[in-house]
Amino acid sequence: MTAADGKIIKPGGTIGVLGGGQLGRMLALAGRNMGYRFVTLDPTEDAPCGQVADEQIQADFDDVEAARKLAARSDVITYEFENVDAHVTNILMNESYVPQGSELLYTTQHRLREKRAIEAAGVPVAPYAEIGSAAELGEAVVRFGTPCVLKTATGGYDGKGQWVIRSLDEVEEAYETLSRAKTELVLEQFIHFDKELSVIAARSPRGEVKAFPAAENIHVHNILHQSIVPARIPAEVQQEAEQLAIRIAESLGVIGLIAVELFLTKDGQLYVNELAPRPHNSGHYTMEACRTSQFEQHVRAICNLPLGSTELLIPVVMVNLLGEHIEPLQSLIDQPGFLEAEDLGVSAKVHLYGKKEAKEKRKMGHINLLASNVQHALTWIERTSIWESK
């Protein structure tokens, strides 16, 4: 062991992935290029990651014996989603090598703990309040003003587990509805943001930290639609966003990736919205547009190899493909000018995740649009019919 801290897992070793979705799939594809083997645990038969891994253990995430099998087959274990059962995490940490540990999961699985950790790193978050009753909610709504956002402290993604309160008349119903989740509730002051941004940062056990260029994100129905890089923001804001992500990665002792989602206000203030301790949808642009993809970087970090360059090689727009977009995509993918739009100088790199059923609003894939400037990529999106039904 030559690195300052943590063991080194060299190519030829086996990486265990808790979760078999698309993030695990793209992680395995990147790691296999580096010479690693993969085993994944997921309850879904022929899961996206299982299709490209050496082995899939098909079992529920709280299956203790399955977790032990994963531990026995792996030199290092990572996860592709945050909501990992704490009991299973403890078993994996005792019987295998999990460099990401459990503390970061414990923090990011709970919105209140996460916000306090961000504040402890000296990074601003939107004003918030812990809510224990409808009366407390009413008082906080008056204090913050409307609109404001009530969220469950645990669970929820893509807009689930949230209620945008637009008047005091909604307080009772909002509290009654979200309190059924049987978890703490948190009210956040609504930030009137100019742009939504995100930065993916990586940290290794060596203490090496690097951040990818900030992405400008556009959501539709609370689901990420586009990530635009370089973000259309001043250079000093770009630099500040990257430094905030690095500060959080260092303060939380991150190993692997941390995705930092931010709001940028019109007066140039940045507020952190949420964290995700894993590869992130808004980092998919790195797959072709950066010297090192977020997935290769995650493998390097958890295996304690030197981190790769995060340099952006070409402007890019990542656009998500949901279930309702697959049929329009299939009708266009073989047409001249689709994958290579020479008039715009745009190359379209299609990534599909191998999911069997194309359900509406389900993430089925994405396209990275490489171009001489992001406006050409956005024009490409506008002139196709794929996203008309979004």
XYZ file of N, CA, C and O in Angstrom, residues 18 41 57-70 85 87-88 91-92:
84
model
N -23.695 -2.303 -5.475
C -25.000 -2.464 -4.834
C -25.993 -1.629 -5.624
O -25.981 -0.396 -5.566
N -25.611 -6.511 -7.363
C -26.756 -7.057 -6.626
C -27.968 -6.186 -6.916
O -27.934 -4.981 -6.687
N -26.177 -10.910 -8.815
C -26.857 -11.599 -7.719
C -28.258 -11.025 -7.658
O -28.441 -9.854 -7.315
N -29.253 -11.816 -8.026
C -30.625 -11.316 -8.063
C -31.274 -11.523 -6.705
O -31.596 -12.646 -6.314
N -31.424 -10.437 -5.970
C -31.989 -10.506 -4.621
C -32.396 -9.111 -4.193
O -31.942 -8.107 -4.757
N -33.259 -9.046 -3.178
C -33.665 -7.758 -2.631
C -32.488 -7.093 -1.923
O -31.573 -7.777 -1.432
N -32.527 -5.781 -1.826
C -31.418 -5.038 -1.246
C -31.272 -5.277 0.259
O -30.208 -5.008 0.819
N -32.318 -5.757 0.918
C -32.213 -6.039 2.360
C -31.929 -7.514 2.642
O -31.992 -7.960 3.785
N -31.579 -8.272 1.612
C -31.271 -9.695 1.750
C -29.849 -9.839 2.295
O -28.871 -9.596 1.587
N -29.747 -10.259 3.558
C -28.455 -10.316 4.233
C -27.524 -11.329 3.578
O -26.331 -11.066 3.387
N -28.046 -12.505 3.234
C -27.196 -13.528 2.623
C -26.700 -13.083 1.258
O -25.557 -13.357 0.875
N -27.549 -12.399 0.499
C -27.122 -11.883 -0.801
C -26.021 -10.842 -0.621
O -25.050 -10.804 -1.397
N -26.151 -10.006 0.398
C -25.115 -9.009 0.680
C -23.797 -9.689 1.014
O -22.720 -9.242 0.590
N -23.875 -10.791 1.745
C -22.653 -11.530 2.088
C -22.022 -12.153 0.837
O -20.796 -12.209 0.712
N -22.847 -12.608 -0.092
C -22.324 -13.141 -1.355
C -21.590 -12.049 -2.122
O -20.508 -12.274 -2.677
N -22.196 -10.857 -2.167
C -21.565 -9.734 -2.854
C -20.221 -9.414 -2.204
O -19.216 -9.205 -2.901
N -29.962 0.007 2.660
C -30.352 -0.436 3.992
C -29.137 -0.374 4.933
O -28.076 -0.901 4.633
N -28.488 -1.815 7.761
C -28.034 -3.120 8.252
C -27.156 -3.796 7.213
O -26.089 -4.347 7.538
N -27.577 -3.737 5.965
C -26.797 -4.323 4.876
C -25.466 -3.600 4.727
O -24.414 -4.225 4.534
N -23.037 -4.859 7.265
C -22.522 -6.187 6.916
C -21.428 -6.060 5.860
O -20.346 -6.662 5.973
N -21.707 -5.268 4.835
C -20.729 -5.104 3.760
C -19.436 -4.490 4.291
O -18.340 -4.906 3.905
